[in-house]
Amino acid sequence: MLNKKSQHINNQNNFFYLTLALVFLLISASLDKVITSGLLQYILEAFTLITFGICLLSLRFDKSWFRFLLSLVVAWLVAVITRAVLGVEEIEVIMLLLMFIFFYGTFRSIMRQILFTGSINTNKIIGSMTLFLLLGLMWAIGYLILIHFLPGSFHGINKGPWHENFADAAYFSFVTLTTLGYGDILPITPIAKVFAYLEAIVGVFYMAIVVSSLVSSSRVQYFNDNSDD
């Protein structure tokens, strides 16, 4: 039987839970083909809130970011309730901005914990996967904001509620981040093209910088351990 402590989110397994939460958030977006739009909105918002909660639990060890991220979650909930009560769809862009800032803050906190503290372990390797997922999510949200202000920026994604376009935006984001470029969704306007090629550049540099940093740190740790022997 598992020890109860092993079931809790701690600084030895926090990135594992966070990665799972992000994966489930992305999977929930794919339900747009099997459920109604109205229900999809509530499902996505519920999964987003759960992801926020797991992020907060995972990053509570970083006190400097925890309070900031918590305030963003409260503001996002206020925006959701305000939109539901008043029926003002324009509040959605505020929700997207808050989501972007939250995931950016999460990215910064994880980056500090992975690259600048302690030795390399399995949790930190999983954390590097979390960073990659966060990059894709941030760009997906950026595309949704761009579509809100500049409809027609993409061929294959039309302006609409964020929950209806989230799956396509996330799909295009990760296809671009990994430089696959299938071509079924295309940037049309100049600024959309800039967003797309900047994401592709970031994806390449992520592999070059973050992964190589982890490998280098692991080698230094290995040599230090052997020298002690």
JSON list of N, CA and C in Angstrom, two decimals, residues 83-114:
[
{"chain": "A", "resi": 83, "resn": "ARG", "atom": "N", "xyz": [-18.63, 37.43, -16.84]},
{"chain": "A", "resi": 83, "resn": "ARG", "atom": "CA", "xyz": [-19.11, 37.13, -18.19]},
{"chain": "A", "resi": 83, "resn": "ARG", "atom": "C", "xyz": [-20.40, 36.32, -18.13]},
{"chain": "A", "resi": 84, "resn": "ALA", "atom": "N", "xyz": [-20.48, 35.36, -17.20]},
{"chain": "A", "resi": 84, "resn": "ALA", "atom": "CA", "xyz": [-21.67, 34.52, -17.08]},
{"chain": "A", "resi": 84, "resn": "ALA", "atom": "C", "xyz": [-22.88, 35.33, -16.62]},
{"chain": "A", "resi": 85, "resn": "VAL", "atom": "N", "xyz": [-22.67, 36.26, -15.70]},
{"chain": "A", "resi": 85, "resn": "VAL", "atom": "CA", "xyz": [-23.78, 37.03, -15.14]},
{"chain": "A", "resi": 85, "resn": "VAL", "atom": "C", "xyz": [-24.24, 38.12, -16.10]},
{"chain": "A", "resi": 86, "resn": "LEU", "atom": "N", "xyz": [-23.27, 38.85, -16.66]},
{"chain": "A", "resi": 86, "resn": "LEU", "atom": "CA", "xyz": [-23.60, 39.98, -17.51]},
{"chain": "A", "resi": 86, "resn": "LEU", "atom": "C", "xyz": [-23.73, 39.60, -18.99]},
{"chain": "A", "resi": 87, "resn": "GLY", "atom": "N", "xyz": [-23.20, 38.43, -19.35]},
{"chain": "A", "resi": 87, "resn": "GLY", "atom": "CA", "xyz": [-23.28, 38.00, -20.74]},
{"chain": "A", "resi": 87, "resn": "GLY", "atom": "C", "xyz": [-22.43, 38.82, -21.69]},
{"chain": "A", "resi": 88, "resn": "VAL", "atom": "N", "xyz": [-21.36, 39.41, -21.18]},
{"chain": "A", "resi": 88, "resn": "VAL", "atom": "CA", "xyz": [-20.47, 40.24, -22.00]},
{"chain": "A", "resi": 88, "resn": "VAL", "atom": "C", "xyz": [-19.36, 39.35, -22.57]},
{"chain": "A", "resi": 89, "resn": "GLU", "atom": "N", "xyz": [-19.46, 39.03, -23.84]},
{"chain": "A", "resi": 89, "resn": "GLU", "atom": "CA", "xyz": [-18.50, 38.12, -24.46]},
{"chain": "A", "resi": 89, "resn": "GLU", "atom": "C", "xyz": [-17.10, 38.73, -24.58]},
{"chain": "A", "resi": 90, "resn": "GLU", "atom": "N", "xyz": [-17.01, 40.07, -24.59]},
{"chain": "A", "resi": 90, "resn": "GLU", "atom": "CA", "xyz": [-15.71, 40.73, -24.72]},
{"chain": "A", "resi": 90, "resn": "GLU", "atom": "C", "xyz": [-14.80, 40.44, -23.53]},
{"chain": "A", "resi": 91, "resn": "ILE", "atom": "N", "xyz": [-15.41, 39.99, -22.43]},
{"chain": "A", "resi": 91, "resn": "ILE", "atom": "CA", "xyz": [-14.60, 39.67, -21.25]},
{"chain": "A", "resi": 91, "resn": "ILE", "atom": "C", "xyz": [-13.70, 38.46, -21.52]},
{"chain": "A", "resi": 92, "resn": "GLU", "atom": "N", "xyz": [-14.03, 37.70, -22.57]},
{"chain": "A", "resi": 92, "resn": "GLU", "atom": "CA", "xyz": [-13.22, 36.53, -22.89]},
{"chain": "A", "resi": 92, "resn": "GLU", "atom": "C", "xyz": [-11.77, 36.89, -23.17]},
{"chain": "A", "resi": 93, "resn": "VAL", "atom": "N", "xyz": [-11.54, 38.05, -23.79]},
{"chain": "A", "resi": 93, "resn": "VAL", "atom": "CA", "xyz": [-10.16, 38.43, -24.08]},
{"chain": "A", "resi": 93, "resn": "VAL", "atom": "C", "xyz": [-9.39, 38.70, -22.80]},
{"chain": "A", "resi": 94, "resn": "ILE", "atom": "N", "xyz": [-10.08, 39.20, -21.77]},
{"chain": "A", "resi": 94, "resn": "ILE", "atom": "CA", "xyz": [-9.45, 39.40, -20.46]},
{"chain": "A", "resi": 94, "resn": "ILE", "atom": "C", "xyz": [-9.09, 38.05, -19.86]},
{"chain": "A", "resi": 95, "resn": "MET", "atom": "N", "xyz": [-9.99, 37.08, -19.99]},
{"chain": "A", "resi": 95, "resn": "MET", "atom": "CA", "xyz": [-9.71, 35.73, -19.50]},
{"chain": "A", "resi": 95, "resn": "MET", "atom": "C", "xyz": [-8.48, 35.15, -20.17]},
{"chain": "A", "resi": 96, "resn": "LEU", "atom": "N", "xyz": [-8.39, 35.34, -21.50]},
{"chain": "A", "resi": 96, "resn": "LEU", "atom": "CA", "xyz": [-7.24, 34.82, -22.23]},
{"chain": "A", "resi": 96, "resn": "LEU", "atom": "C", "xyz": [-5.94, 35.50, -21.80]},
{"chain": "A", "resi": 97, "resn": "LEU", "atom": "N", "xyz": [-6.00, 36.80, -21.58]},
{"chain": "A", "resi": 97, "resn": "LEU", "atom": "CA", "xyz": [-4.80, 37.52, -21.13]},
{"chain": "A", "resi": 97, "resn": "LEU", "atom": "C", "xyz": [-4.35, 37.02, -19.76]},
{"chain": "A", "resi": 98, "resn": "LEU", "atom": "N", "xyz": [-5.31, 36.80, -18.86]},
{"chain": "A", "resi": 98, "resn": "LEU", "atom": "CA", "xyz": [-4.98, 36.29, -17.53]},
{"chain": "A", "resi": 98, "resn": "LEU", "atom": "C", "xyz": [-4.40, 34.88, -17.61]},
{"chain": "A", "resi": 99, "resn": "MET", "atom": "N", "xyz": [-4.95, 34.06, -18.50]},
{"chain": "A", "resi": 99, "resn": "MET", "atom": "CA", "xyz": [-4.42, 32.71, -18.69]},
{"chain": "A", "resi": 99, "resn": "MET", "atom": "C", "xyz": [-2.99, 32.76, -19.21]},
{"chain": "A", "resi": 100, "resn": "PHE", "atom": "N", "xyz": [-2.76, 33.66, -20.18]},
{"chain": "A", "resi": 100, "resn": "PHE", "atom": "CA", "xyz": [-1.41, 33.78, -20.73]},
{"chain": "A", "resi": 100, "resn": "PHE", "atom": "C", "xyz": [-0.41, 34.19, -19.65]},
{"chain": "A", "resi": 101, "resn": "ILE", "atom": "N", "xyz": [-0.77, 35.20, -18.86]},
{"chain": "A", "resi": 101, "resn": "ILE", "atom": "CA", "xyz": [0.14, 35.67, -17.81]},
{"chain": "A", "resi": 101, "resn": "ILE", "atom": "C", "xyz": [0.36, 34.59, -16.77]},
{"chain": "A", "resi": 102, "resn": "PHE", "atom": "N", "xyz": [-0.69, 33.83, -16.44]},
{"chain": "A", "resi": 102, "resn": "PHE", "atom": "CA", "xyz": [-0.55, 32.76, -15.46]},
{"chain": "A", "resi": 102, "resn": "PHE", "atom": "C", "xyz": [0.42, 31.69, -15.95]},
{"chain": "A", "resi": 103, "resn": "PHE", "atom": "N", "xyz": [0.24, 31.25, -17.19]},
{"chain": "A", "resi": 103, "resn": "PHE", "atom": "CA", "xyz": [1.13, 30.21, -17.72]},
{"chain": "A", "resi": 103, "resn": "PHE", "atom": "C", "xyz": [2.55, 30.73, -17.90]},
{"chain": "A", "resi": 104, "resn": "TYR", "atom": "N", "xyz": [2.68, 32.03, -18.20]},
{"chain": "A", "resi": 104, "resn": "TYR", "atom": "CA", "xyz": [4.01, 32.62, -18.29]},
{"chain": "A", "resi": 104, "resn": "TYR", "atom": "C", "xyz": [4.69, 32.63, -16.92]},
{"chain": "A", "resi": 105, "resn": "GLY", "atom": "N", "xyz": [3.93, 33.00, -15.90]},
{"chain": "A", "resi": 105, "resn": "GLY", "atom": "CA", "xyz": [4.48, 32.98, -14.54]},
{"chain": "A", "resi": 105, "resn": "GLY", "atom": "C", "xyz": [4.85, 31.58, -14.11]},
{"chain": "A", "resi": 106, "resn": "THR", "atom": "N", "xyz": [4.02, 30.61, -14.48]},
{"chain": "A", "resi": 106, "resn": "THR", "atom": "CA", "xyz": [4.33, 29.21, -14.18]},
{"chain": "A", "resi": 106, "resn": "THR", "atom": "C", "xyz": [5.60, 28.78, -14.89]},
{"chain": "A", "resi": 107, "resn": "PHE", "atom": "N", "xyz": [5.74, 29.19, -16.15]},
{"chain": "A", "resi": 107, "resn": "PHE", "atom": "CA", "xyz": [6.94, 28.87, -16.93]},
{"chain": "A", "resi": 107, "resn": "PHE", "atom": "C", "xyz": [8.19, 29.44, -16.26]},
{"chain": "A", "resi": 108, "resn": "ARG", "atom": "N", "xyz": [8.12, 30.70, -15.84]},
{"chain": "A", "resi": 108, "resn": "ARG", "atom": "CA", "xyz": [9.27, 31.34, -15.21]},
{"chain": "A", "resi": 108, "resn": "ARG", "atom": "C", "xyz": [9.66, 30.63, -13.91]},
{"chain": "A", "resi": 109, "resn": "SER", "atom": "N", "xyz": [8.66, 30.28, -13.12]},
{"chain": "A", "resi": 109, "resn": "SER", "atom": "CA", "xyz": [8.93, 29.61, -11.85]},
{"chain": "A", "resi": 109, "resn": "SER", "atom": "C", "xyz": [9.58, 28.25, -12.06]},
{"chain": "A", "resi": 110, "resn": "ILE", "atom": "N", "xyz": [9.03, 27.47, -13.01]},
{"chain": "A", "resi": 110, "resn": "ILE", "atom": "CA", "xyz": [9.59, 26.15, -13.28]},
{"chain": "A", "resi": 110, "resn": "ILE", "atom": "C", "xyz": [11.00, 26.26, -13.85]},
{"chain": "A", "resi": 111, "resn": "MET", "atom": "N", "xyz": [11.21, 27.25, -14.72]},
{"chain": "A", "resi": 111, "resn": "MET", "atom": "CA", "xyz": [12.54, 27.45, -15.29]},
{"chain": "A", "resi": 111, "resn": "MET", "atom": "C", "xyz": [13.57, 27.69, -14.19]},
{"chain": "A", "resi": 112, "resn": "ARG", "atom": "N", "xyz": [13.21, 28.50, -13.22]},
{"chain": "A", "resi": 112, "resn": "ARG", "atom": "CA", "xyz": [14.13, 28.77, -12.11]},
{"chain": "A", "resi": 112, "resn": "ARG", "atom": "C", "xyz": [14.43, 27.51, -11.31]},
{"chain": "A", "resi": 113, "resn": "GLN", "atom": "N", "xyz": [13.41, 26.71, -11.08]},
{"chain": "A", "resi": 113, "resn": "GLN", "atom": "CA", "xyz": [13.59, 25.49, -10.28]},
{"chain": "A", "resi": 113, "resn": "GLN", "atom": "C", "xyz": [14.39, 24.42, -11.01]},
{"chain": "A", "resi": 114, "resn": "ILE", "atom": "N", "xyz": [14.24, 24.37, -12.33]},
{"chain": "A", "resi": 114, "resn": "ILE", "atom": "CA", "xyz": [14.92, 23.32, -13.09]},
{"chain": "A", "resi": 114, "resn": "ILE", "atom": "C", "xyz": [16.38, 23.67, -13.38]}
]
